[in-house]
Coordinates of C-alpha atoms in Angstrom, one line a residue:
X26 CA -18.7 22.4 -63.5
X27 CA -19.1 23.0 -59.7
X28 CA -19.9 20.5 -57.1
X29 CA -23.0 22.4 -56.0
X30 CA -24.7 22.2 -59.4
X31 CA -27.4 19.9 -60.6
X32 CA -25.2 18.8 -63.6
X33 CA -22.6 17.5 -61.2
X34 CA -24.9 16.1 -58.5
X35 CA -27.5 14.4 -60.7
X36 CA -25.5 13.6 -63.9
X37 CA -21.7 13.6 -63.7
X38 CA -21.1 12.2 -60.2
X39 CA -23.6 9.2 -60.4
X40 CA -22.3 8.3 -63.9
X41 CA -18.7 8.6 -63.0
X42 CA -19.1 6.5 -59.8
X43 CA -21.0 3.8 -61.7
X44 CA -18.4 3.5 -64.4
X45 CA -15.6 3.6 -61.9
X46 CA -17.0 0.9 -59.6
X47 CA -18.2 -1.4 -62.5
X48 CA -14.9 -1.1 -64.5
X49 CA -12.2 -3.7 -64.3
X50 CA -9.5 -3.1 -61.7
X51 CA -6.9 -2.3 -64.3
X52 CA -9.2 0.2 -66.0
X53 CA -10.2 2.2 -63.0
X54 CA -7.4 4.8 -63.2
X55 CA -8.1 5.3 -66.9
X56 CA -11.8 5.8 -66.2
X57 CA -11.0 8.4 -63.5
X58 CA -8.5 10.2 -65.8
X59 CA -11.0 10.5 -68.6
X60 CA -13.8 11.5 -66.3
X61 CA -11.6 14.2 -64.8
X62 CA -10.9 15.5 -68.3
X63 CA -14.6 15.7 -69.0
X64 CA -15.2 17.5 -65.7
X65 CA -12.6 20.1 -66.6
X66 CA -13.6 20.5 -70.3
X67 CA -17.2 21.0 -69.3
X68 CA -16.5 24.6 -68.5
X69 CA -13.2 25.2 -70.2
X70 CA -12.7 23.0 -73.3
X71 CA -9.8 25.1 -74.7
X72 CA -7.8 25.5 -71.5
X73 CA -7.7 21.8 -70.9
X74 CA -4.8 21.8 -73.4
X75 CA -2.8 23.9 -70.9
X76 CA -3.4 21.4 -68.2
X77 CA -2.5 18.5 -70.5
X78 CA 0.7 20.2 -71.6
X79 CA 1.8 20.7 -67.9
X80 CA 1.0 17.0 -67.3
X81 CA 3.0 15.6 -70.2
X82 CA 5.8 18.2 -69.7
X83 CA 6.4 17.3 -66.1
X84 CA 5.9 13.6 -66.7
X85 CA 8.8 13.8 -69.2
X86 CA 10.8 15.9 -66.8
X87 CA 10.5 13.3 -64.1
X88 CA 11.7 10.5 -66.4
X89 CA 14.6 12.6 -67.5
X90 CA 15.6 13.4 -63.9
X91 CA 15.5 9.7 -63.1
X92 CA 17.6 8.7 -66.1
X93 CA 20.3 11.1 -65.0
X94 CA 20.6 9.7 -61.5
X95 CA 23.9 8.2 -60.8
X96 CA 25.5 9.5 -64.0
X97 CA 27.4 12.3 -62.3
X98 CA 25.6 15.0 -64.3
X99 CA 24.3 17.4 -61.5
X100 CA 24.2 20.4 -63.9
X101 CA 22.0 18.5 -66.3
X102 CA 19.6 17.6 -63.5
X103 CA 19.6 21.2 -62.3
X104 CA 18.8 22.4 -65.8
X105 CA 15.8 20.1 -66.1
X106 CA 14.5 21.3 -62.7
X107 CA 15.0 24.9 -63.7
X108 CA 13.2 24.3 -67.0
X109 CA 10.3 22.8 -65.2
X110 CA 10.1 25.7 -62.7
X111 CA 10.4 28.4 -65.4
X112 CA 7.9 26.9 -67.7
X113 CA 5.3 26.1 -65.1
X114 CA 5.6 29.4 -63.3
X115 CA 5.8 31.2 -66.7
X116 CA 2.5 29.7 -67.7
X117 CA 0.9 30.7 -64.4
X118 CA 2.3 34.3 -64.8
X119 CA 1.2 34.7 -68.4
X120 CA -2.4 33.6 -67.7
X121 CA -2.8 35.0 -64.3
X122 CA -0.6 38.2 -64.1
X123 CA -0.3 39.6 -67.6
X124 CA -3.2 42.0 -67.3
X125 CA -2.2 42.8 -63.8
X126 CA 1.3 43.9 -64.9
X127 CA -0.1 45.8 -67.9
X128 CA -2.5 47.7 -65.7
X129 CA 0.2 48.4 -63.1
X130 CA 2.6 49.8 -65.8
X131 CA -0.2 51.9 -67.2
X132 CA -1.1 53.3 -63.8
X133 CA 2.5 54.2 -63.0
X134 CA 3.5 55.5 -66.4
X135 CA 0.2 56.6 -68.0
X136 CA 1.1 54.6 -71.1
X137 CA -2.6 54.0 -72.1
X138 CA -1.9 50.3 -72.6
X139 CA -4.6 47.8 -73.5
X140 CA -5.0 44.7 -71.5
X141 CA -4.6 41.4 -73.2
X142 CA -7.9 40.0 -72.2
X143 CA -6.4 36.6 -71.4
X144 CA -8.8 34.5 -69.4
X145 CA -7.6 32.7 -66.3
X146 CA -7.8 28.9 -66.7
X147 CA -9.7 27.5 -63.7
X148 CA -7.6 25.7 -61.2
X149 CA -4.2 26.7 -62.8
X150 CA -2.8 27.9 -59.4
X151 CA -3.5 24.5 -57.9
X152 CA -2.4 22.1 -60.5
X153 CA 0.7 24.1 -61.3
X154 CA 1.8 23.7 -57.7
X155 CA 1.1 20.0 -57.8
X156 CA 3.2 19.4 -60.9
X157 CA 6.0 21.5 -59.4
X158 CA 5.9 19.4 -56.2
X159 CA 6.4 16.3 -58.3
X160 CA 9.4 17.6 -60.3
X161 CA 11.1 19.0 -57.3
X162 CA 10.6 15.9 -55.2
X163 CA 11.9 13.7 -58.0
X164 CA 14.9 16.0 -58.3
X165 CA 15.5 15.7 -54.5
X166 CA 15.2 11.9 -54.8
X167 CA 12.3 11.9 -52.3
X168 CA 10.0 10.1 -54.7
X169 CA 10.5 7.9 -57.7
X170 CA 9.5 9.1 -61.2
X171 CA 6.1 7.9 -62.3
X172 CA 6.4 5.7 -65.4
X173 CA 2.6 5.3 -66.1
X174 CA 1.4 8.4 -67.8
X175 CA -2.3 7.5 -67.0
X176 CA -1.5 7.3 -63.3
X177 CA 0.4 10.6 -63.5
X178 CA -2.3 12.3 -65.5
X179 CA -4.9 11.1 -62.9
X180 CA -2.8 12.6 -60.1
X181 CA -2.7 16.0 -61.8
X182 CA -6.3 16.0 -63.2
X183 CA -8.3 14.1 -60.6
X184 CA -11.5 16.0 -60.4
X185 CA -12.2 16.1 -56.7
X186 CA -9.3 18.4 -56.0
X187 CA -8.6 19.8 -59.5
X188 CA -10.4 23.1 -59.3
X189 CA -9.8 24.4 -55.8
X190 CA -7.6 22.0 -53.9
X191 CA -6.5 20.9 -51.5
X192 CA -3.1 21.0 -53.0
X193 CA -2.0 17.4 -53.1
X194 CA 1.8 16.8 -53.1
X195 CA 2.8 13.8 -55.2
X196 CA 4.7 12.4 -52.2
X197 CA 1.5 12.3 -50.2
X198 CA -0.4 10.2 -52.8
X199 CA 2.3 8.3 -54.6
X200 CA 1.3 4.9 -53.3
X201 CA -2.4 5.4 -53.8
X202 CA -2.0 6.0 -57.5
X203 CA -1.4 2.2 -57.9
X204 CA -4.8 0.6 -57.9
X205 CA -3.5 -2.5 -56.0
X206 CA -2.4 -0.2 -53.2
X207 CA -5.6 1.8 -53.0
X208 CA -8.4 0.5 -50.7
X209 CA -11.9 0.5 -52.2
X210 CA -14.5 -0.5 -49.6
X211 CA -18.1 0.1 -48.7
X212 CA -17.0 1.5 -45.4
X213 CA -14.8 4.1 -47.0
X214 CA -17.4 5.0 -49.5
X215 CA -20.0 5.6 -46.8
X216 CA -17.5 7.9 -44.9
X217 CA -17.0 9.7 -48.2
X218 CA -20.7 10.3 -48.7
X219 CA -21.0 11.6 -45.1
X220 CA -18.0 14.0 -45.6
X221 CA -19.3 15.2 -49.0
X222 CA -22.7 15.9 -47.6
X223 CA -21.2 18.0 -44.8
X224 CA -19.2 20.0 -47.4
X225 CA -22.2 20.5 -49.6
X226 CA -24.3 21.8 -46.7
X227 CA -21.5 24.2 -45.7
X228 CA -21.4 25.6 -49.2
X229 CA -25.1 25.8 -50.0
X230 CA -26.7 26.3 -46.6
X231 CA -24.1 28.6 -45.0
X232 CA -21.6 30.1 -47.4
X233 CA -24.2 31.1 -50.0
X234 CA -26.4 32.8 -47.3
X235 CA -23.4 34.6 -45.8
X236 CA -22.2 35.6 -49.2
X237 CA -25.6 37.2 -50.0
X238 CA -25.3 39.3 -46.9
X239 CA -21.8 40.5 -47.8
X240 CA -23.0 41.3 -51.4
X241 CA -25.8 43.5 -49.9
X242 CA -23.6 45.3 -47.4
X243 CA -20.6 45.8 -49.8
X244 CA -22.9 47.6 -52.2
X245 CA -24.1 50.0 -49.5
X246 CA -22.4 53.4 -49.6
X247 CA -21.6 55.2 -46.4
X248 CA -22.1 52.2 -44.2
X249 CA -21.7 52.7 -40.4
X250 CA -18.9 51.0 -38.5
X251 CA -21.2 48.3 -37.1
X252 CA -22.7 47.5 -40.5
X253 CA -19.2 47.4 -42.1
X254 CA -18.0 45.0 -39.5
X255 CA -21.1 42.8 -39.9
X256 CA -20.4 42.7 -43.6
X257 CA -16.8 41.7 -43.0
X258 CA -18.0 39.0 -40.6
X259 CA -20.4 37.8 -43.3
X260 CA -17.6 37.6 -45.8
X261 CA -15.4 35.8 -43.3
X262 CA -18.1 33.1 -42.9
X263 CA -18.6 33.0 -46.7
X264 CA -15.0 32.4 -47.6
X265 CA -14.5 29.8 -44.8
X266 CA -17.6 27.7 -45.5
X267 CA -17.1 28.1 -49.3
X268 CA -13.5 26.9 -49.3
X269 CA -13.6 24.5 -46.4
X270 CA -16.9 23.1 -47.8
X271 CA -15.2 22.6 -51.1
X272 CA -12.3 20.8 -49.4
X273 CA -14.7 18.6 -47.4
X274 CA -16.5 17.7 -50.7
X275 CA -13.1 17.0 -52.4
X276 CA -11.9 14.8 -49.5
X277 CA -15.3 13.0 -49.4
X278 CA -15.3 12.4 -53.2
X279 CA -11.7 11.1 -53.0
X280 CA -12.8 8.6 -50.3
X281 CA -15.6 7.3 -52.5
X282 CA -12.8 6.6 -55.1
X283 CA -10.5 5.0 -52.6
X284 CA -8.2 7.9 -51.9
X285 CA -7.2 9.5 -48.6
X286 CA -6.4 13.2 -49.0
X287 CA -4.9 15.3 -46.2
X288 CA -7.0 17.8 -44.3
X289 CA -7.0 21.4 -45.5
X290 CA -8.8 23.2 -42.6
X291 CA -8.9 22.7 -38.8
X292 CA -11.4 25.2 -37.4
X293 CA -9.2 28.3 -38.0
X294 CA -11.7 30.7 -36.4
X295 CA -11.0 28.9 -33.0
X296 CA -7.3 30.2 -33.2
X297 CA -5.8 32.3 -30.4
X298 CA -3.0 33.8 -32.6
X299 CA -2.3 34.6 -36.2
X300 CA 0.4 32.0 -36.2
X301 CA -2.1 29.4 -35.1
X302 CA -4.6 30.6 -37.6
X303 CA -2.3 29.9 -40.5
X304 CA -1.6 26.4 -39.1
X305 CA -5.3 25.8 -39.4
X306 CA -6.3 27.7 -42.6
X307 CA -5.6 26.3 -46.1
X308 CA -3.1 23.9 -44.6
X309 CA -2.0 22.4 -47.9
X310 CA -0.9 25.9 -49.2
X311 CA 1.0 26.7 -46.1
X312 CA 2.8 23.4 -46.2
X313 CA 3.6 23.9 -49.9
X314 CA 5.2 27.3 -49.4
X315 CA 7.1 26.1 -46.3
X316 CA 8.5 23.0 -48.1
X317 CA 9.3 24.6 -51.5
X318 CA 10.0 28.3 -50.7
X319 CA 10.6 29.0 -47.1
X320 CA 13.0 26.1 -46.2
X321 CA 15.0 26.4 -49.5
X322 CA 15.5 30.1 -48.8
X323 CA 17.1 29.1 -45.5
X324 CA 14.0 29.2 -43.2
X325 CA 15.0 30.1 -39.7
X326 CA 18.5 28.6 -40.0
X327 CA 20.5 31.8 -40.9
X328 CA 19.6 34.2 -38.2
X329 CA 16.6 36.5 -37.4
X330 CA 17.2 39.2 -40.1
X331 CA 17.4 36.5 -42.9
X332 CA 14.3 34.7 -41.4
X333 CA 12.3 37.9 -41.6
X334 CA 13.3 38.4 -45.2
X335 CA 12.3 34.8 -46.0
X336 CA 9.0 35.4 -44.3
X337 CA 8.4 38.5 -46.4
X338 CA 9.1 36.6 -49.6
X339 CA 6.7 33.8 -48.6
X340 CA 3.9 36.1 -47.6
X341 CA 4.3 38.4 -50.6
X342 CA 4.0 35.3 -52.8
X343 CA 1.2 33.9 -50.8
X344 CA -0.8 37.1 -51.3
X345 CA 0.1 37.2 -55.0
X346 CA -0.9 33.6 -55.4
X347 CA -4.4 34.4 -54.3
X348 CA -5.1 36.9 -57.0
X349 CA -3.6 39.3 -59.5
X350 CA -4.3 42.5 -57.6
X351 CA -2.5 44.8 -55.2
X352 CA -5.1 44.2 -52.5
X353 CA -4.0 40.5 -52.4
X354 CA -0.3 41.6 -52.1
X355 CA -1.3 44.0 -49.3
X356 CA -3.2 41.2 -47.6
X357 CA -0.2 38.9 -47.7
X358 CA 2.1 41.7 -46.3
X359 CA -0.5 42.5 -43.6
X360 CA -0.2 38.9 -42.3
X361 CA 3.6 39.1 -42.7
X362 CA 3.7 42.1 -40.4
X363 CA 1.4 40.4 -37.8
X364 CA 3.4 37.2 -37.8
X365 CA 6.7 39.0 -37.3
X366 CA 5.2 41.1 -34.5
X367 CA 4.0 37.9 -32.8
X368 CA 7.3 36.2 -33.3
X369 CA 9.3 39.1 -31.9
X370 CA 7.4 39.9 -28.7
X371 CA 3.6 39.6 -28.9
X372 CA 3.5 35.8 -28.6
X373 CA 5.1 35.9 -25.1
X374 CA 2.7 38.6 -24.0
X375 CA -0.3 36.6 -25.3
X376 CA 0.7 33.6 -23.3
X377 CA 0.1 35.7 -20.1
X378 CA -3.3 36.9 -21.2
X379 CA -6.6 35.1 -20.8
X380 CA -7.4 32.9 -23.8
X381 CA -10.5 34.9 -24.6
X382 CA -8.4 38.1 -25.1
X383 CA -6.0 36.3 -27.5
X384 CA -9.0 34.8 -29.4
X385 CA -10.7 38.2 -29.8
X386 CA -7.4 39.8 -31.0
X387 CA -7.1 37.0 -33.6
X388 CA -10.7 37.3 -34.8
X389 CA -10.5 41.1 -35.2
X390 CA -7.2 40.9 -37.0
X391 CA -8.5 38.2 -39.3
X392 CA -11.7 40.0 -40.0
X393 CA -9.8 43.2 -41.0
X394 CA -7.7 41.1 -43.3
X395 CA -10.8 39.8 -45.1
X396 CA -11.9 43.4 -45.8
X397 CA -8.5 43.9 -47.6
X398 CA -9.0 40.5 -49.4
X399 CA -12.5 41.1 -50.6
X400 CA -12.3 44.6 -52.1
X401 CA -9.9 44.8 -55.1
X402 CA -10.6 48.4 -56.0
X403 CA -8.3 50.5 -53.8
X404 CA -10.5 53.5 -53.7
X405 CA -13.5 51.4 -52.5
X406 CA -11.2 49.6 -50.1
X407 CA -10.1 52.9 -48.6
X408 CA -13.8 54.0 -48.2
X409 CA -14.7 50.6 -46.6
X410 CA -11.8 50.7 -44.1
X411 CA -12.8 54.2 -43.2
X412 CA -16.3 52.9 -42.5
X413 CA -14.9 50.2 -40.3
X414 CA -13.3 52.9 -38.1
X415 CA -16.4 55.0 -37.9
X416 CA -16.1 57.5 -40.7
X417 CA -19.9 57.2 -41.3
X418 CA -21.1 56.8 -37.8
X419 CA -21.1 53.8 -35.4
X420 CA -24.4 52.0 -35.3
X421 CA -26.7 53.3 -38.1
X422 CA -28.5 50.5 -40.0
X423 CA -27.1 47.8 -37.8
X424 CA -30.4 46.8 -36.2
X425 CA -31.9 45.9 -39.6
X426 CA -29.1 43.5 -40.6
X427 CA -29.0 42.1 -37.1
X428 CA -32.7 41.4 -37.0
X429 CA -32.8 40.0 -40.6
X430 CA -29.8 37.8 -40.4
X431 CA -29.3 36.9 -36.7
X432 CA -30.1 33.2 -37.2
X433 CA -27.6 32.9 -40.1
X434 CA -24.8 34.6 -38.1
X435 CA -25.4 32.3 -35.1
X436 CA -25.5 29.2 -37.3
X437 CA -22.3 30.2 -39.0
X438 CA -20.6 31.0 -35.7
X439 CA -21.6 27.6 -34.2
X440 CA -20.6 25.6 -37.3
X441 CA -17.2 27.3 -37.6
X442 CA -16.3 25.7 -34.3
X443 CA -15.8 22.0 -33.5
X444 CA -19.0 21.8 -31.4
X445 CA -21.2 20.3 -34.1
X446 CA -18.6 17.6 -35.0
X447 CA -18.4 16.5 -31.3
X448 CA -22.2 16.5 -31.0
X449 CA -22.6 14.6 -34.3
X450 CA -20.3 11.8 -33.1
X451 CA -22.3 11.5 -29.8
X452 CA -25.8 11.5 -31.3
X453 CA -25.0 9.4 -34.3
X454 CA -23.0 6.4 -33.1
X455 CA -23.9 4.2 -36.1
X456 CA -23.1 4.7 -39.7
X457 CA -26.8 4.2 -40.5
X458 CA -27.7 7.2 -38.4
X459 CA -24.9 9.3 -40.0
X460 CA -26.0 8.3 -43.5
X461 CA -29.5 9.4 -42.6
X462 CA -28.1 12.8 -41.5
X463 CA -26.1 13.0 -44.8
X464 CA -29.3 12.3 -46.8
X465 CA -31.1 15.1 -45.0
X466 CA -28.2 17.5 -45.6
X467 CA -28.1 16.6 -49.3
X468 CA -31.8 17.0 -49.7
X469 CA -31.9 20.4 -47.9
X470 CA -29.0 21.5 -50.1
X471 CA -30.7 20.4 -53.3
X472 CA -33.9 22.1 -52.3
X473 CA -32.0 25.3 -51.5
X474 CA -30.3 25.2 -54.9
X475 CA -33.6 25.0 -56.6
X476 CA -34.7 28.3 -55.2
X477 CA -31.4 30.1 -54.9
X478 CA -29.5 31.5 -58.0
X479 CA -26.6 32.8 -55.8
X480 CA -24.0 29.9 -56.0
X481 CA -20.5 31.2 -56.6
X482 CA -17.3 29.4 -55.7
X483 CA -14.8 32.0 -54.5
X484 CA -11.6 30.0 -55.0
X485 CA -12.3 29.2 -58.6
X486 CA -10.6 32.5 -59.6
X487 CA -7.4 31.5 -57.8

């Protein structure tokens, strides 16, 4: 079930909110837990067992770690942590990377192996990282073990952020799991509706339209450089509005339920360096890798050579996390190289340049990265990159796409900046006015969904 579907908008969401608000205070967490299971099982009834296993498994691990505190058994606690990491990462690897490894071995050795055909459970990359954050933080004694399995299950399975994030660390939401510490109010619900409507509009009115342009251009053989760059720009807008729109909807839905989730995007296309871009893009993933991989490896505390090795590991894993394909690994390594170059000397040079130059460098570098990210077939990727650099001419066919989609590109460019947000605050000082705008956005989105069959969510596969 996706947020931008009639089943969710007209059936699941109204029913869930009604049951949640009307239920007794002590029953609200249970209602939300069951509703989240229904939400997940709607599309994948079998794989809900994997998620429930991870939930119960790490709930038990947390209790075991707590019981061993103060008993002078550090090895036992380490063993439990290791078991949690191995099982959770093992499940992720089996379901996400088995066929990738088989195909790689087959390509290298010509073994004529058959792929397993294992389907990827939706959201497994997100909820696996959430359960791991809980176990690791309990081991570190940064949070207390959760004794209420319904509350813990709700944390793992909560439908607003279950499918595509943001990745919510247990430490960030621990207090909100207790209904007595969670603030439910009409004011927060209104803010949630406004945020949800903005995310829905991003997804339906912008991401879907940009995605249709990318689909058209990516199927074109022998594209000129200008057409290839326009297509890459369209994909850049699609993935941003798709994912940030989903995050906005998740944050808005959580507010309607009384939760406050951390931001996941901060206008990344306004960045003036790759370093800044990754502080603004998919913030929850960057924080997760920094907290649970980069810092434990030593971070920047053991000298520059070791720091570069640590950065390589983080970005190799970041690329691999996004998908079981070598293009994703290449994408991660590409950003590793850029970040190291910036760290070693480019950052100091960029400080002396006009901001517009730094911004253009960042946008061009990020656009090129999206070409690597979007095309999984290496032969097609090579052809497309050649097109980007003029192998099929410079400007042929560009005028058609420019004339046909000029308005969409302009709207996407404007709404990927913070200008609309500033204007929105100025022209809608009251919540009534903001709700009116939200109603218009939801109506336009629903009308667009009626006549548009193109409605993918890119990050579902991750």
